mmCIF file of C-alpha atoms in Angstrom:
data_model
loop_
_atom_site.group_PDB
_atom_site.id
_atom_site.type_symbol
_atom_site.label_atom_id
_atom_site.label_comp_id
_atom_site.label_asym_id
_atom_site.label_seq_id
_atom_site.Cartn_x
_atom_site.Cartn_y
_atom_site.Cartn_z
ATOM 1 C CA UNK A 1 -11.166 6.028 -12.586
ATOM 2 C CA UNK A 2 -9.335 7.550 -9.608
ATOM 3 C CA UNK A 3 -8.063 11.044 -9.836
ATOM 4 C CA UNK A 4 -4.518 11.473 -10.941
ATOM 5 C CA UNK A 5 -1.469 12.880 -8.993
ATOM 6 C CA UNK A 6 0.577 15.808 -9.950
ATOM 7 C CA UNK A 7 3.503 15.174 -8.116
ATOM 8 C CA UNK A 8 7.038 14.439 -9.664
ATOM 9 C CA UNK A 9 6.952 11.157 -7.924
ATOM 10 C CA UNK A 10 3.729 9.684 -9.126
ATOM 11 C CA UNK A 11 4.001 6.479 -10.758
ATOM 12 C CA UNK A 12 1.560 6.141 -13.424
ATOM 13 C CA UNK A 13 1.834 2.767 -14.087
ATOM 14 C CA UNK A 14 0.974 1.627 -10.694
ATOM 15 C CA UNK A 15 -2.027 3.940 -10.652
ATOM 16 C CA UNK A 16 -3.207 1.983 -14.004
ATOM 17 C CA UNK A 17 -3.021 -1.048 -12.395
ATOM 18 C CA UNK A 18 -4.853 -0.263 -9.649
ATOM 19 C CA UNK A 19 -7.532 0.846 -12.039
ATOM 20 C CA UNK A 20 -7.780 -2.397 -13.799
ATOM 21 C CA UNK A 21 -8.271 -3.947 -10.287
ATOM 22 C CA UNK A 22 -11.070 -1.523 -9.135
ATOM 23 C CA UNK A 23 -12.691 -1.979 -12.257
ATOM 24 C CA UNK A 24 -14.078 -5.205 -11.391
ATOM 25 C CA UNK A 25 -16.842 -5.623 -8.922
ATOM 26 C CA UNK A 26 -19.964 -7.744 -7.934
ATOM 27 C CA UNK A 27 -21.797 -6.888 -10.926
ATOM 28 C CA UNK A 28 -18.925 -7.242 -13.205
ATOM 29 C CA UNK A 29 -16.650 -10.159 -11.819
ATOM 30 C CA UNK A 30 -15.542 -11.206 -15.218
ATOM 31 C CA UNK A 31 -14.582 -9.184 -18.298
ATOM 32 C CA UNK A 32 -12.876 -9.649 -21.481
ATOM 33 C CA UNK A 33 -9.862 -7.258 -22.559
ATOM 34 C CA UNK A 34 -11.866 -5.187 -24.397
ATOM 35 C CA UNK A 35 -14.345 -4.523 -21.280
ATOM 36 C CA UNK A 36 -11.315 -3.885 -19.139
ATOM 37 C CA UNK A 37 -9.856 -1.266 -21.508
ATOM 38 C CA UNK A 38 -13.469 0.501 -21.949
ATOM 39 C CA UNK A 39 -13.879 0.443 -18.243
ATOM 40 C CA UNK A 40 -10.519 1.858 -17.480
ATOM 41 C CA UNK A 41 -9.938 3.982 -20.578
ATOM 42 C CA UNK A 42 -6.973 2.344 -21.162
ATOM 43 C CA UNK A 43 -5.617 1.410 -24.683
ATOM 44 C CA UNK A 44 -5.964 -2.531 -25.144
ATOM 45 C CA UNK A 45 -2.578 -2.936 -25.195
ATOM 46 C CA UNK A 46 -1.761 -1.155 -21.955
ATOM 47 C CA UNK A 47 -4.551 -2.895 -20.376
ATOM 48 C CA UNK A 48 -3.305 -6.254 -21.574
ATOM 49 C CA UNK A 49 -0.020 -5.628 -20.228
ATOM 50 C CA UNK A 50 -1.431 -4.955 -17.119
ATOM 51 C CA UNK A 51 -3.528 -8.168 -16.711
ATOM 52 C CA UNK A 52 -0.947 -10.387 -17.859
ATOM 53 C CA UNK A 53 1.331 -8.641 -14.918
ATOM 54 C CA UNK A 54 -1.643 -9.302 -12.316
ATOM 55 C CA UNK A 55 -1.741 -12.733 -13.457
ATOM 56 C CA UNK A 56 1.702 -13.491 -13.123
ATOM 57 C CA UNK A 57 1.524 -12.094 -9.606
ATOM 58 C CA UNK A 58 -1.155 -14.260 -8.651
ATOM 59 C CA UNK A 59 -4.157 -11.216 -8.444
ATOM 60 C CA UNK A 60 -6.163 -11.921 -11.801
ATOM 61 C CA UNK A 61 -6.802 -15.443 -13.566
ATOM 62 C CA UNK A 62 -7.699 -15.797 -16.956
ATOM 63 C CA UNK A 63 -9.858 -18.493 -18.514
ATOM 64 C CA UNK A 64 -11.734 -18.681 -21.755
ATOM 65 C CA UNK A 65 -14.543 -16.597 -20.260
ATOM 66 C CA UNK A 66 -12.293 -13.715 -19.973
ATOM 67 C CA UNK A 67 -10.464 -12.338 -16.671
ATOM 68 C CA UNK A 68 -11.353 -12.236 -13.218
ATOM 69 C CA UNK A 69 -9.837 -11.461 -9.875
ATOM 70 C CA UNK A 70 -8.518 -13.902 -7.326
ATOM 71 C CA UNK A 71 -8.873 -14.222 -3.924
ATOM 72 C CA UNK A 72 -5.242 -13.014 -3.801
ATOM 73 C CA UNK A 73 -6.861 -9.473 -3.877
ATOM 74 C CA UNK A 74 -8.170 -9.505 -0.554
ATOM 75 C CA UNK A 75 -4.292 -9.445 0.746
ATOM 76 C CA UNK A 76 -4.431 -5.716 -0.271
ATOM 77 C CA UNK A 77 -7.122 -4.632 1.883
ATOM 78 C CA UNK A 78 -6.940 -7.187 4.588
ATOM 79 C CA UNK A 79 -3.442 -5.981 5.246
ATOM 80 C CA UNK A 80 -4.808 -2.615 6.342
ATOM 81 C CA UNK A 81 -7.825 -4.210 8.636
ATOM 82 C CA UNK A 82 -5.147 -6.524 10.122
ATOM 83 C CA UNK A 83 -2.938 -3.929 10.765
ATOM 84 C CA UNK A 84 -5.318 -2.419 13.011
ATOM 85 C CA UNK A 85 -6.453 -5.803 14.697
ATOM 86 C CA UNK A 86 -9.857 -4.310 14.623
ATOM 87 C CA UNK A 87 -12.025 -7.197 13.380
ATOM 88 C CA UNK A 88 -10.237 -9.770 15.546
ATOM 89 C CA UNK A 89 -11.264 -7.500 18.532
ATOM 90 C CA UNK A 90 -14.519 -6.490 17.129
ATOM 91 C CA UNK A 91 -16.363 -9.747 16.277
ATOM 92 C CA UNK A 92 -17.126 -11.210 19.248
ATOM 93 C CA UNK A 93 -18.569 -8.207 20.633
ATOM 94 C CA UNK A 94 -20.426 -7.494 17.464
ATOM 95 C CA UNK A 95 -22.017 -10.881 17.484
ATOM 96 C CA UNK A 96 -23.071 -10.357 21.012
ATOM 97 C CA UNK A 97 -24.790 -7.413 20.101
ATOM 98 C CA UNK A 98 -26.560 -8.722 17.129
ATOM 99 C CA UNK A 99 -27.743 -11.700 19.276
ATOM 100 C CA UNK A 100 -29.339 -9.269 21.787
ATOM 101 C CA UNK A 101 -30.781 -6.956 19.130
ATOM 102 C CA UNK A 102 -31.616 -9.150 16.284
ATOM 103 C CA UNK A 103 -30.497 -6.624 14.064
ATOM 104 C CA UNK A 104 -27.446 -6.089 11.700
ATOM 105 C CA UNK A 105 -24.285 -4.244 12.974
ATOM 106 C CA UNK A 106 -21.385 -2.581 11.158
ATOM 107 C CA UNK A 107 -18.050 -0.487 11.734
ATOM 108 C CA UNK A 108 -16.599 2.096 9.276
ATOM 109 C CA UNK A 109 -14.245 4.547 9.109
ATOM 110 C CA UNK A 110 -14.247 7.751 7.331
ATOM 111 C CA UNK A 111 -12.442 7.650 3.657
ATOM 112 C CA UNK A 112 -12.913 11.252 2.049
ATOM 113 C CA UNK A 113 -16.544 12.381 2.360
ATOM 114 C CA UNK A 114 -17.636 8.418 2.513
ATOM 115 C CA UNK A 115 -17.883 6.152 5.238
ATOM 116 C CA UNK A 116 -16.250 2.726 4.184
ATOM 117 C CA UNK A 117 -17.239 -0.747 5.800
ATOM 118 C CA UNK A 118 -14.515 -2.636 7.672
ATOM 119 C CA UNK A 119 -16.574 -5.193 9.347
ATOM 120 C CA UNK A 120 -20.191 -6.283 9.654
ATOM 121 C CA UNK A 121 -22.330 -8.907 11.126
ATOM 122 C CA UNK A 122 -25.709 -9.145 9.506
ATOM 123 C CA UNK A 123 -28.828 -10.940 9.980
ATOM 124 C CA UNK A 124 -31.207 -12.077 7.064
ATOM 125 C CA UNK A 125 -33.473 -9.024 6.769
ATOM 126 C CA UNK A 126 -34.348 -7.020 3.666
ATOM 127 C CA UNK A 127 -32.845 -3.725 3.160
ATOM 128 C CA UNK A 128 -32.882 -1.323 0.441
ATOM 129 C CA UNK A 129 -29.182 -1.346 -0.307
ATOM 130 C CA UNK A 130 -26.899 -3.982 -0.116
ATOM 131 C CA UNK A 131 -23.979 -3.893 2.089
ATOM 132 C CA UNK A 132 -20.528 -5.694 2.416
ATOM 133 C CA UNK A 133 -16.860 -5.288 3.315
ATOM 134 C CA UNK A 134 -15.846 -2.196 1.351
ATOM 135 C CA UNK A 135 -18.830 -0.757 0.788
ATOM 136 C CA UNK A 136 -18.851 3.079 0.876
ATOM 137 C CA UNK A 137 -21.823 5.627 1.208
ATOM 138 C CA UNK A 138 -21.823 9.324 1.633
ATOM 139 C CA UNK A 139 -21.303 10.217 5.495
ATOM 140 C CA UNK A 140 -23.370 12.748 5.980
ATOM 141 C CA UNK A 141 -26.543 10.584 5.502
ATOM 142 C CA UNK A 142 -25.261 7.672 7.633
ATOM 143 C CA UNK A 143 -25.352 7.289 11.319
ATOM 144 C CA UNK A 144 -21.707 6.162 11.325
ATOM 145 C CA UNK A 145 -20.843 8.952 8.985
ATOM 146 C CA UNK A 146 -22.339 11.730 11.119
ATOM 147 C CA UNK A 147 -20.413 10.341 14.406
ATOM 148 C CA UNK A 148 -17.102 10.290 12.402
ATOM 149 C CA UNK A 149 -17.855 13.798 10.675
ATOM 150 C CA UNK A 150 -18.539 15.082 14.398
ATOM 151 C CA UNK A 151 -15.131 14.039 15.506
ATOM 152 C CA UNK A 152 -13.259 16.250 12.808
ATOM 153 C CA UNK A 153 -11.822 19.644 13.852
ATOM 154 C CA UNK A 154 -13.590 22.140 11.766
ATOM 155 C CA UNK A 155 -10.902 23.060 8.860
ATOM 156 C CA UNK A 156 -10.648 19.229 8.443
ATOM 157 C CA UNK A 157 -14.577 18.819 8.269
ATOM 158 C CA UNK A 158 -14.684 21.628 5.329
ATOM 159 C CA UNK A 159 -12.169 20.182 3.204
ATOM 160 C CA UNK A 160 -14.026 16.638 3.691
ATOM 161 C CA UNK A 161 -17.434 17.918 3.243
ATOM 162 C CA UNK A 162 -15.863 19.729 0.049
ATOM 163 C CA UNK A 163 -14.567 16.171 -1.186
ATOM 164 C CA UNK A 164 -17.473 14.659 -3.825
ATOM 165 C CA UNK A 165 -18.742 10.808 -2.936
ATOM 166 C CA UNK A 166 -17.205 8.302 -4.587
ATOM 167 C CA UNK A 167 -20.087 5.823 -3.374
ATOM 168 C CA UNK A 168 -22.044 6.263 -6.566
ATOM 169 C CA UNK A 169 -24.942 6.332 -4.247
ATOM 170 C CA UNK A 170 -27.586 9.200 -4.593
ATOM 171 C CA UNK A 171 -29.016 9.605 -1.128
ATOM 172 C CA UNK A 172 -32.559 9.580 -0.457
ATOM 173 C CA UNK A 173 -32.345 13.066 1.417
ATOM 174 C CA UNK A 174 -29.657 16.134 0.751
ATOM 175 C CA UNK A 175 -28.797 18.112 3.718
ATOM 176 C CA UNK A 176 -27.537 21.485 3.502
ATOM 177 C CA UNK A 177 -24.311 22.503 5.193
ATOM 178 C CA UNK A 178 -26.102 24.307 7.982
ATOM 179 C CA UNK A 179 -28.331 21.414 8.307
ATOM 180 C CA UNK A 180 -25.073 18.746 8.651
ATOM 181 C CA UNK A 181 -23.693 21.533 11.255
ATOM 182 C CA UNK A 182 -26.743 21.621 13.490
ATOM 183 C CA UNK A 183 -26.686 17.336 13.444
ATOM 184 C CA UNK A 184 -23.049 17.318 14.489
ATOM 185 C CA UNK A 185 -23.713 19.630 17.176
ATOM 186 C CA UNK A 186 -26.385 17.647 18.433
ATOM 187 C CA UNK A 187 -23.828 14.187 18.044
ATOM 188 C CA UNK A 188 -21.209 15.962 20.102
ATOM 189 C CA UNK A 189 -24.098 16.892 22.542
ATOM 190 C CA UNK A 190 -25.531 13.345 22.722
ATOM 191 C CA UNK A 191 -22.613 11.126 22.171
ATOM 192 C CA UNK A 192 -24.523 9.039 19.127
ATOM 193 C CA UNK A 193 -26.124 9.644 15.819
ATOM 194 C CA UNK A 194 -29.394 8.799 13.977
ATOM 195 C CA UNK A 195 -30.210 8.563 10.262
ATOM 196 C CA UNK A 196 -33.719 8.018 9.599
ATOM 197 C CA UNK A 197 -34.377 7.033 6.041
ATOM 198 C CA UNK A 198 -31.682 9.649 4.779
ATOM 199 C CA UNK A 199 -29.687 7.357 2.806
ATOM 200 C CA UNK A 200 -32.756 5.151 1.258
ATOM 201 C CA UNK A 201 -36.095 4.642 2.280
ATOM 202 C CA UNK A 202 -36.518 2.090 4.950
ATOM 203 C CA UNK A 203 -33.208 2.282 6.786
ATOM 204 C CA UNK A 204 -33.017 3.675 10.311
ATOM 205 C CA UNK A 205 -29.910 3.550 12.421
ATOM 206 C CA UNK A 206 -28.091 4.501 15.066
ATOM 207 C CA UNK A 207 -24.062 4.728 15.633
ATOM 208 C CA UNK A 208 -21.824 5.563 18.338
ATOM 209 C CA UNK A 209 -17.973 6.166 18.363
ATOM 210 C CA UNK A 210 -15.344 3.570 18.863
ATOM 211 C CA UNK A 211 -12.197 5.128 20.256
ATOM 212 C CA UNK A 212 -8.393 4.197 20.739
ATOM 213 C CA UNK A 213 -6.292 4.144 23.535
ATOM 214 C CA UNK A 214 -5.799 8.079 23.510
ATOM 215 C CA UNK A 215 -9.700 8.804 23.406
ATOM 216 C CA UNK A 216 -9.634 9.497 19.862
ATOM 217 C CA UNK A 217 -12.571 8.294 17.642
ATOM 218 C CA UNK A 218 -11.060 6.023 15.073
ATOM 219 C CA UNK A 219 -14.262 4.242 13.702
ATOM 220 C CA UNK A 220 -18.032 4.231 13.991
ATOM 221 C CA UNK A 221 -20.557 1.186 15.127
ATOM 222 C CA UNK A 222 -24.012 0.994 14.507
ATOM 223 C CA UNK A 223 -27.650 -1.094 14.395
ATOM 224 C CA UNK A 224 -29.379 -0.996 11.379
ATOM 225 C CA UNK A 225 -33.264 -1.706 11.618
ATOM 226 C CA UNK A 226 -35.893 -1.722 8.812
ATOM 227 C CA UNK A 227 -37.747 1.394 9.573
ATOM 228 C CA UNK A 228 -41.480 0.153 9.116
ATOM 229 C CA UNK A 229 -40.641 -2.532 11.750
ATOM 230 C CA UNK A 230 -38.703 -0.817 14.144
ATOM 231 C CA UNK A 231 -39.254 2.734 15.562
ATOM 232 C CA UNK A 232 -37.142 5.444 16.697
ATOM 233 C CA UNK A 233 -38.060 5.056 20.133
ATOM 234 C CA UNK A 234 -37.338 1.151 19.999
ATOM 235 C CA UNK A 235 -33.792 1.789 18.447
ATOM 236 C CA UNK A 236 -32.828 4.290 21.349
ATOM 237 C CA UNK A 237 -34.632 2.653 24.019
ATOM 238 C CA UNK A 238 -33.619 -0.836 23.581
ATOM 239 C CA UNK A 239 -30.928 -1.036 21.102
ATOM 240 C CA UNK A 240 -28.758 1.709 21.788
ATOM 241 C CA UNK A 241 -27.650 0.739 25.175
ATOM 242 C CA UNK A 242 -26.497 -2.587 23.852
ATOM 243 C CA UNK A 243 -24.576 -0.728 21.013
ATOM 244 C CA UNK A 244 -22.982 1.418 23.596
ATOM 245 C CA UNK A 245 -21.747 -1.166 25.731
ATOM 246 C CA UNK A 246 -20.384 -3.073 22.430
ATOM 247 C CA UNK A 247 -18.461 -0.298 21.496
ATOM 248 C CA UNK A 248 -17.201 0.540 24.974
ATOM 249 C CA UNK A 249 -15.563 -2.925 24.768
ATOM 250 C CA UNK A 250 -14.225 -3.135 21.569
ATOM 251 C CA UNK A 251 -12.393 0.483 22.943
ATOM 252 C CA UNK A 252 -11.199 -0.977 25.612
ATOM 253 C CA UNK A 253 -9.548 -3.813 23.770
ATOM 254 C CA UNK A 254 -8.538 -1.509 21.225
ATOM 255 C CA UNK A 255 -6.705 0.261 24.110
ATOM 256 C CA UNK A 256 -5.145 -2.550 25.793
ATOM 257 C CA UNK A 257 -3.810 -3.766 22.038
ATOM 258 C CA UNK A 258 -2.514 -0.658 21.925
ATOM 259 C CA UNK A 259 -0.670 -0.600 25.079
ATOM 260 C CA UNK A 260 0.810 -4.066 24.401
ATOM 261 C CA UNK A 261 4.804 -4.342 24.552
ATOM 262 C CA UNK A 262 6.288 -3.395 21.061
ATOM 263 C CA UNK A 263 9.526 -5.703 20.295
ATOM 264 C CA UNK A 264 11.944 -4.258 17.773
ATOM 265 C CA UNK A 265 13.006 -7.385 15.965
ATOM 266 C CA UNK A 266 15.976 -5.196 14.572
ATOM 267 C CA UNK A 267 17.312 -4.792 18.100
ATOM 268 C CA UNK A 268 17.162 -8.231 19.391
ATOM 269 C CA UNK A 269 20.914 -9.430 19.773
ATOM 270 C CA UNK A 270 21.990 -12.331 17.736
ATOM 271 C CA UNK A 271 23.095 -15.239 19.610
ATOM 272 C CA UNK A 272 26.720 -15.303 20.463
ATOM 273 C CA UNK A 273 28.563 -17.799 18.828
#
């Protein structure tokens, strides 16, 4: 499970609760107490207390078939996305992009040495790997990851690349550090990144940055194609201009959202009586 903290303020009980939530996934949506204990490495009495607590809070439901998460768990992740207002801003632009290209588009951010999917508009095409909100892939073999890695200062890049991937995915291609550095220099020079059958065979994509009001790269957006159907030339000549316009529009909307007036409720004077 997740790496344990070593600080004096680390709360082991909270970490164990999160371990239990993370133990559920698409291939294992319902588990018995014994399965939860085995998946988390917890003693059965501890796993039982955590499940009962999560059930009382509304994050887990229990039936004869075992335990499963409830939709309320989405609140934990959507609070982050909602705080950014990224999906609301991105959705219309992503939908227009997908309509123009006929290909899927996603937005990711960097988490350690992985990219994590925050938003996606997909088309019904067969690809080698299933992608949904929360999916993570090793950054160095994805077009979005290359864009995000290229935006890091050298010392931060070193620290990020030293971290192991938590995606559980074995990339089709393994890049050396020298190759990664060369790719990132090219990304900075061109302003976009391409991944060609690197994460998995048959997946080709191009990505560009999404910037905030200060011009800092906050996310990456891509167009993904089946490499057997769409050449790199078509990807760059036809789809990249649409992608760049969509990402530019999202960046502009984000900058406007950041510049909105802030109202501090604590400073609002109370009505006089």
